[in-house]
């Protein structure tokens, strides 16, 4: 379904719906189809579960059969995961997911047939009926297909959505199981009444088959999302340092606690399920299935409400670990009550309590517990997180199932099944204690990650604040503590004073200053008492200056007279300058005059430090009054520190007449950093002049790049709009610079803004542009081979064409980073740069398994080591190639002059001169105006050979060319013409001279 055909989604109601579910239009079809697949398959699974449990309890009972099911499921879960992995080695992934969906459904037909057969069969010394064996296998297969369904769904979603899309789409997809609980739960009892218990298995098969059909459609409609190549054994051994980091230290202990956490969660879930099902046995099959259906339906409603309305709010309000401890706390309380009730002769009350325990356990397990689980992996460095998460979650559940099964068999053998409730209580208490240990280690890893700059921003804020407080109170280096303060300010800058203000007196001078500077971003009068107490301790001048600024900028009724003692000449310049700037801001006319005189003396002082602090004080004052008279002289000051401080002051006080000085500061390496910082401080006010500078093709590329870089550092919505609006029209170096700047912006804001503004289709359009440009380069290489066009000039042009291809490939990889994980694209690019065929194959396979763009096959063909002609043929859908004679192909390249590099353009004219090919007036005129001097020099060289008469008209207009190379060349040509008896002595003006058109070129006089 094409986007233009999605009339509903393009309507106002459709747009509101997409905003409500936090989806983008290009994601909508994939998301809703995946939701339909998961919900449909899950409906069949829930129906099958109710029937399988009912028949199993009737045939074997919970106590006799369930332990063996748990033990067998431990092996079958791992086995199916291995089988799934092996299928990818013999089938493409798009077929594996469909085959897996059919594999889950097909045995249900055999179960349906087996449930109608009561014939006895012998298994060694034991005799069972076909129905009995079918019931056991059906219950075991249920455990298996739950594993397969979750695995198939997550892998398919990861292929259909990139890492940024899946954050928005997967919560909606995963709610399909909750919707299935509601639908199947309330529909099961009427269906049993109409069709009977055995037919429900056939209906389950039908629903799962429908899910497989939906998955087949997805695999065909989005074929580009799935790799065609078979999965290879590309996994290599992890570096030794990663293994060492896992073997010991805080990270290793944290991983052990994570294993314990998830194993206990699964063991308790299975024990509660076992105890619940034990009390259900003894009832009829239809009664059990009907009760479970109603139970799942009611539970599904509460789960949906909890997941959509409450889970995220509870976690946000109480914190991750407070939310995590709710489930073990509830289990321990209910376990204690059930132990107390078990001694009473009230079976109905005991059963009702077990139902409530099972209800609450499943409700919290699939809502709060499911939401908290991924957050526990956030303190782990990004390079290790996904591997550790897969290991913990992939191993914990099978181990738990097997251990629980053996434990139940042991209890059954000793006749101690009544110990289950005390064991549940005991394990819940241990689980709660494990969460407390996890919280302590979580704090330690947060601090370590903050120091290394490896912490994700998606952490729990309450735990982060607690970690910062503990880190600042404990012994440690200032660098370690400064990293924590900086991280806290990045995540919660508005409330940073809540943590830092009470601790100011206990910190070192360096940390005091940093804390006050972070608090000044959002000053709060509530912390004035803490800052005044710090001033009473007589801190160093650097700290005192920031403290004074905090007090007199935050207090609504300050006493300016208290600043007068700080204006004395013996006071440190940083404090004196701060006091003077505060007086200029909020003092009376007399006080402002006194402050102005103090700053005047500082600005004209012989000592450099006095002038530097005076310039910094200018930036803190709102009104410069007479002090602006000193700015022109200070801009010429011999001290670099003074000039840099003045640039920041110009931006801080918004002195528009001196803004050109900020732009000039970008031209010099010594002042570039200060000028960029000052321009960033101007924010939106600086954007128009920066865009004008960046767009000027006559400015050096380095300065234009710095202008774009400053716009990126400004980072406002207007700045992002400026970058993104120029991205579509920019080309070459300009486009590459803008792409890099957007990718480097923090928290992926540049990536998300580009996708919001351009959409995925806009990025794909730019990718197609780059591919088509590479195709034009290959067409030129095929039509200008060394056999037909030889010489140094031709070699230089061919080399420039290959360099342009490399530049386009670099831009391609930058564009791909907007759609896919940056680490995967970097790994692919690194491997493709290798001269090893195995490395190139690995890079291509990474891209094949990552990309899902429509032009995926063309892109992979371009990057493969294949002949140029084969690559061009693979682009037939994007580039139509018709062989041309060399001169026509050269003119075709000049038609694309806005896209080819400056050096490539110059090479075209050098080759035209050497091969004596005629070019059009449009080509010559356009390139004569080119901003690069060496391009104009190549045009002059061409015209000297091709049309001296036209060149003679141009020379007077070019003698003052700003490029020294061109100006010197013009002088030399004039000298040559002057000494020649006739400019046509060697080049008669006849159209047939070696194919060169030497007639007068009309329009050259407009240059």
PDB file of N, CA, C and O in Angstrom, residues 50 88 110 150 157 163 168 192 259 320 376 413 516 567 601 692 699 733 767 800 853 906 918 952 972:
ATOM      1  N   UNK A  50      -5.921 -22.788  26.983  1.00  0.00           N
ATOM      2  CA  UNK A  50      -7.027 -23.162  27.849  1.00  0.00           C
ATOM      3  C   UNK A  50      -7.429 -24.619  27.638  1.00  0.00           C
ATOM      4  O   UNK A  50      -7.652 -25.369  28.601  1.00  0.00           O
ATOM      5  N   UNK A  88      18.092 -20.287   9.502  1.00  0.00           N
ATOM      6  CA  UNK A  88      18.585 -19.105   8.799  1.00  0.00           C
ATOM      7  C   UNK A  88      19.823 -19.408   7.962  1.00  0.00           C
ATOM      8  O   UNK A  88      20.207 -18.610   7.104  1.00  0.00           O
ATOM      9  N   UNK A 110      -2.750 -32.323  13.746  1.00  0.00           N
ATOM     10  CA  UNK A 110      -2.509 -33.682  14.266  1.00  0.00           C
ATOM     11  C   UNK A 110      -3.115 -33.831  15.659  1.00  0.00           C
ATOM     12  O   UNK A 110      -3.678 -34.894  15.991  1.00  0.00           O
ATOM     13  N   UNK A 150       7.217 -15.591  20.393  1.00  0.00           N
ATOM     14  CA  UNK A 150       7.896 -14.376  20.852  1.00  0.00           C
ATOM     15  C   UNK A 150       9.172 -14.128  20.050  1.00  0.00           C
ATOM     16  O   UNK A 150       9.476 -12.990  19.682  1.00  0.00           O
ATOM     17  N   UNK A 157       9.958  -7.926  13.782  1.00  0.00           N
ATOM     18  CA  UNK A 157       9.861  -6.496  14.078  1.00  0.00           C
ATOM     19  C   UNK A 157      11.209  -5.806  13.931  1.00  0.00           C
ATOM     20  O   UNK A 157      11.294  -4.685  13.408  1.00  0.00           O
ATOM     21  N   UNK A 163      16.117   0.827  14.632  1.00  0.00           N
ATOM     22  CA  UNK A 163      16.180   0.951  16.097  1.00  0.00           C
ATOM     23  C   UNK A 163      15.425   2.170  16.603  1.00  0.00           C
ATOM     24  O   UNK A 163      14.944   2.198  17.730  1.00  0.00           O
ATOM     25  N   UNK A 168       8.987   3.376  18.971  1.00  0.00           N
ATOM     26  CA  UNK A 168       7.610   3.864  18.861  1.00  0.00           C
ATOM     27  C   UNK A 168       6.624   2.741  18.550  1.00  0.00           C
ATOM     28  O   UNK A 168       5.489   2.757  19.020  1.00  0.00           O
ATOM     29  N   UNK A 192     -16.919 -22.996  23.168  1.00  0.00           N
ATOM     30  CA  UNK A 192     -16.955 -24.372  23.689  1.00  0.00           C
ATOM     31  C   UNK A 192     -18.381 -24.887  23.706  1.00  0.00           C
ATOM     32  O   UNK A 192     -18.651 -26.051  23.361  1.00  0.00           O
ATOM     33  N   UNK A 259      21.087 -12.135  36.665  1.00  0.00           N
ATOM     34  CA  UNK A 259      20.708 -13.537  36.477  1.00  0.00           C
ATOM     35  C   UNK A 259      19.799 -13.990  37.618  1.00  0.00           C
ATOM     36  O   UNK A 259      18.745 -14.605  37.388  1.00  0.00           O
ATOM     37  N   UNK A 320      12.343   3.097  39.502  1.00  0.00           N
ATOM     38  CA  UNK A 320      12.435   1.750  38.938  1.00  0.00           C
ATOM     39  C   UNK A 320      12.391   0.682  40.019  1.00  0.00           C
ATOM     40  O   UNK A 320      11.618  -0.281  39.938  1.00  0.00           O
ATOM     41  N   UNK A 376      16.871  -2.109  33.796  1.00  0.00           N
ATOM     42  CA  UNK A 376      17.948  -2.627  34.643  1.00  0.00           C
ATOM     43  C   UNK A 376      19.245  -2.822  33.865  1.00  0.00           C
ATOM     44  O   UNK A 376      20.319  -2.923  34.458  1.00  0.00           O
ATOM     45  N   UNK A 413       8.437 -36.584  45.156  1.00  0.00           N
ATOM     46  CA  UNK A 413       9.004 -37.851  45.605  1.00  0.00           C
ATOM     47  C   UNK A 413       9.019 -37.990  47.117  1.00  0.00           C
ATOM     48  O   UNK A 413       8.836 -39.090  47.654  1.00  0.00           O
ATOM     49  N   UNK A 516      27.731  25.791  41.127  1.00  0.00           N
ATOM     50  CA  UNK A 516      27.064  27.092  41.033  1.00  0.00           C
ATOM     51  C   UNK A 516      26.791  27.478  39.581  1.00  0.00           C
ATOM     52  O   UNK A 516      25.734  28.043  39.266  1.00  0.00           O
ATOM     53  N   UNK A 567      34.431  46.525  44.917  1.00  0.00           N
ATOM     54  CA  UNK A 567      34.948  47.360  43.832  1.00  0.00           C
ATOM     55  C   UNK A 567      36.334  47.912  44.119  1.00  0.00           C
ATOM     56  O   UNK A 567      36.915  48.593  43.270  1.00  0.00           O
ATOM     57  N   UNK A 601      38.638  51.485  34.177  1.00  0.00           N
ATOM     58  CA  UNK A 601      40.009  51.321  34.639  1.00  0.00           C
ATOM     59  C   UNK A 601      40.524  49.908  34.337  1.00  0.00           C
ATOM     60  O   UNK A 601      41.701  49.732  34.012  1.00  0.00           O
ATOM     61  N   UNK A 692      23.956  32.926   5.518  1.00  0.00           N
ATOM     62  CA  UNK A 692      24.494  33.707   4.397  1.00  0.00           C
ATOM     63  C   UNK A 692      25.968  33.378   4.162  1.00  0.00           C
ATOM     64  O   UNK A 692      26.412  33.235   3.011  1.00  0.00           O
ATOM     65  N   UNK A 699      33.380  31.838  -0.409  1.00  0.00           N
ATOM     66  CA  UNK A 699      34.092  31.721   0.864  1.00  0.00           C
ATOM     67  C   UNK A 699      34.820  30.379   0.924  1.00  0.00           C
ATOM     68  O   UNK A 699      34.390  29.397   0.308  1.00  0.00           O
ATOM     69  N   UNK A 733      30.437  18.726  -0.844  1.00  0.00           N
ATOM     70  CA  UNK A 733      30.999  19.006   0.478  1.00  0.00           C
ATOM     71  C   UNK A 733      29.962  19.620   1.401  1.00  0.00           C
ATOM     72  O   UNK A 733      29.922  19.317   2.601  1.00  0.00           O
ATOM     73  N   UNK A 767      19.248   9.250  -0.913  1.00  0.00           N
ATOM     74  CA  UNK A 767      20.063   8.061  -1.189  1.00  0.00           C
ATOM     75  C   UNK A 767      19.996   7.711  -2.673  1.00  0.00           C
ATOM     76  O   UNK A 767      21.022   7.414  -3.305  1.00  0.00           O
ATOM     77  N   UNK A 800      39.450  11.651 -11.066  1.00  0.00           N
ATOM     78  CA  UNK A 800      38.503  12.525 -10.352  1.00  0.00           C
ATOM     79  C   UNK A 800      37.115  11.900 -10.302  1.00  0.00           C
ATOM     80  O   UNK A 800      36.391  12.044  -9.309  1.00  0.00           O
ATOM     81  N   UNK A 853      15.718  -0.422   2.407  1.00  0.00           N
ATOM     82  CA  UNK A 853      15.307   0.617   1.466  1.00  0.00           C
ATOM     83  C   UNK A 853      14.977  -0.024   0.123  1.00  0.00           C
ATOM     84  O   UNK A 853      15.496  -1.095  -0.220  1.00  0.00           O
ATOM     85  N   UNK A 906      37.302  21.153 -13.630  1.00  0.00           N
ATOM     86  CA  UNK A 906      38.517  21.664 -14.267  1.00  0.00           C
ATOM     87  C   UNK A 906      39.122  20.622 -15.208  1.00  0.00           C
ATOM     88  O   UNK A 906      39.603  20.952 -16.308  1.00  0.00           O
ATOM     89  N   UNK A 918      34.960  20.697 -28.983  1.00  0.00           N
ATOM     90  CA  UNK A 918      34.255  21.970 -28.795  1.00  0.00           C
ATOM     91  C   UNK A 918      33.225  21.834 -27.683  1.00  0.00           C
ATOM     92  O   UNK A 918      32.587  20.791 -27.519  1.00  0.00           O
ATOM     93  N   UNK A 952      39.941  37.081 -26.257  1.00  0.00           N
ATOM     94  CA  UNK A 952      40.410  38.463 -26.325  1.00  0.00           C
ATOM     95  C   UNK A 952      39.371  39.436 -25.774  1.00  0.00           C
ATOM     96  O   UNK A 952      39.705  40.444 -25.147  1.00  0.00           O
ATOM     97  N   UNK A 972      49.773  36.989 -18.473  1.00  0.00           N
ATOM     98  CA  UNK A 972      50.629  36.251 -19.383  1.00  0.00           C
ATOM     99  C   UNK A 972      49.983  36.125 -20.763  1.00  0.00           C
ATOM    100  O   UNK A 972      50.651  36.257 -21.795  1.00  0.00           O
TER     101      UNK A 972
END
